[in-house]
Coordinates of C-alpha atoms in Angstrom, one line a residue:
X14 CA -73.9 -44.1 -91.5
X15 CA -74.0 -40.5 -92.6
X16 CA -71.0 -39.8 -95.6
X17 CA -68.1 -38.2 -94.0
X18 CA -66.1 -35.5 -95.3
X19 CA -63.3 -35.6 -92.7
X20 CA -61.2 -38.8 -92.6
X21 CA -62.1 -40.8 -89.9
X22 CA -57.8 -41.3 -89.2
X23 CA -58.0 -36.9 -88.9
X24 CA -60.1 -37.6 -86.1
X25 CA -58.5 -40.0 -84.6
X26 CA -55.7 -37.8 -85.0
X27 CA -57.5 -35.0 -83.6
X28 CA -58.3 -37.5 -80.2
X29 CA -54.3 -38.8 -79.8
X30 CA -53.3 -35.1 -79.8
X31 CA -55.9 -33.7 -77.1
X32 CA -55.3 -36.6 -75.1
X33 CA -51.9 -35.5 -74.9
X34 CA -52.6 -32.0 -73.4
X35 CA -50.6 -28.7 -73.2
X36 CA -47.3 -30.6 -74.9
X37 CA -49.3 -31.1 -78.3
X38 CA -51.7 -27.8 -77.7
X39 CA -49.8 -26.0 -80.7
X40 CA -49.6 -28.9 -83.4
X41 CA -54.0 -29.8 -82.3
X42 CA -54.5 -26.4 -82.9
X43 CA -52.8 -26.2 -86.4
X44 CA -54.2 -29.4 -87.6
X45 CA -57.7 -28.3 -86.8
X46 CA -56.8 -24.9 -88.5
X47 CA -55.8 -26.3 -91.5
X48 CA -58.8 -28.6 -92.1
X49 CA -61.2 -27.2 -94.9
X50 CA -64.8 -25.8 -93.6
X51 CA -67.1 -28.8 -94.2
X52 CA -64.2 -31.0 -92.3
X53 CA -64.2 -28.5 -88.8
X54 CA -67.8 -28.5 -89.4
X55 CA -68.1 -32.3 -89.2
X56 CA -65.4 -32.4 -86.2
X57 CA -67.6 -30.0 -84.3
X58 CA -70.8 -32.3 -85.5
X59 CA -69.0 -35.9 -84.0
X60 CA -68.4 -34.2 -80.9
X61 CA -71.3 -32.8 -80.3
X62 CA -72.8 -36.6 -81.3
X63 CA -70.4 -38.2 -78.6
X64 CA -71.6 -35.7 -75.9
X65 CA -75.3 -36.4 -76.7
X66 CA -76.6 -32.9 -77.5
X67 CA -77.9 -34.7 -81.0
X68 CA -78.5 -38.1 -81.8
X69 CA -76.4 -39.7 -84.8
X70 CA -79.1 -39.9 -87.1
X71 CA -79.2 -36.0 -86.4
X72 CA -75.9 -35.8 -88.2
X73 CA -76.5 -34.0 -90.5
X74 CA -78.5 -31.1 -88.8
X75 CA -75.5 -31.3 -86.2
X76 CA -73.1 -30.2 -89.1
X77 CA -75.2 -27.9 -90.2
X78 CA -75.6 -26.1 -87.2
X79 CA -72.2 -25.9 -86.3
X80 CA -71.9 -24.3 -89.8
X81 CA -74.5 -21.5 -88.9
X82 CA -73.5 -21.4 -85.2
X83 CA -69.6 -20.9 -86.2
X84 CA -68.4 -17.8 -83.9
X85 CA -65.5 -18.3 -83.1
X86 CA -62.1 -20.2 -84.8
X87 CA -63.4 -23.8 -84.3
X88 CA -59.7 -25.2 -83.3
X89 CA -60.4 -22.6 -80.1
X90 CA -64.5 -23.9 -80.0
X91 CA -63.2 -27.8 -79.5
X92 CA -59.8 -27.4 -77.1
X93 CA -61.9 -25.4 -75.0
X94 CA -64.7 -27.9 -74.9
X95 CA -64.0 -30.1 -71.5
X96 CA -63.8 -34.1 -72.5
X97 CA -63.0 -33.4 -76.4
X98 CA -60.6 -36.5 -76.5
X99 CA -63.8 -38.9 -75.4
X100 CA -66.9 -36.9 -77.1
X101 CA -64.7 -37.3 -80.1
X102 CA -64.3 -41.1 -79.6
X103 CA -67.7 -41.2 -78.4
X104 CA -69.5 -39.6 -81.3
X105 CA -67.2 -41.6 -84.0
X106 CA -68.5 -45.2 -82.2
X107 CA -72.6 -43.6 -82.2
X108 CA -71.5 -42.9 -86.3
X109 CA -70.5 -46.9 -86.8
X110 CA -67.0 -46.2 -87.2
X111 CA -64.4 -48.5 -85.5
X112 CA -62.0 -45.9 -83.5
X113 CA -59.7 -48.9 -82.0
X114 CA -58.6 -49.7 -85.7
X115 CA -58.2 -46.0 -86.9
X116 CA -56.2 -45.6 -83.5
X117 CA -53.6 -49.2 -84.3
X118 CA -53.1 -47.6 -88.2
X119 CA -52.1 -44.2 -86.3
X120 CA -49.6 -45.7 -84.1

């Protein structure tokens, strides 16, 4: 399991909030704003894990691509990107981290 820089419970966080569409839009957007570099880097990198365009053990290339590929405000990048709630989820499981307990220490 690849070391993370973003707490897996900021994810998590990140997954209750776009589950919860247009009514939590403002506060997903400021939390994803207000996360450092490397942690939107590794948000974008999860998702992109949970969708399949690279395997976990590509991890690491996947943050580092979103790094280089960064064009836009990545809090605009990942609410525009359709299923973010599950490819989040998704992408956390493929990393070995257990999303149903992050989820009950949320709540």
């Amino acid at each position: 399991m690849p070391e993370l820089e973003i707490a897996p419970a900021n994810v998590v966080q990140v997954i209750l909030w776009s589950r919860e569409g247009p009514s939590a839009e403002a506060q997903l957007r400021e939390f994803i704003a207000a996360l450092n570099e490397d942690e939107q880097a590794q948000l974008t990198a999860i998702a992109w894990v949970g969708r399949g365009a690279f395997e976990p053990e590509e991890f690491d290339e996947a943050v580092a691509t979103a790094v280089t590929e960064a064009t836009t405000p990545t809090e605009d990048y990942l609410m525009g990107m359709p299923h973010l709630a599950e490819n989040l989820e998704a992408g956390l499981e493929a990393l070995g981290i257990d999303v149903t307990g992050e989820e009950e220490d949320l709540l």
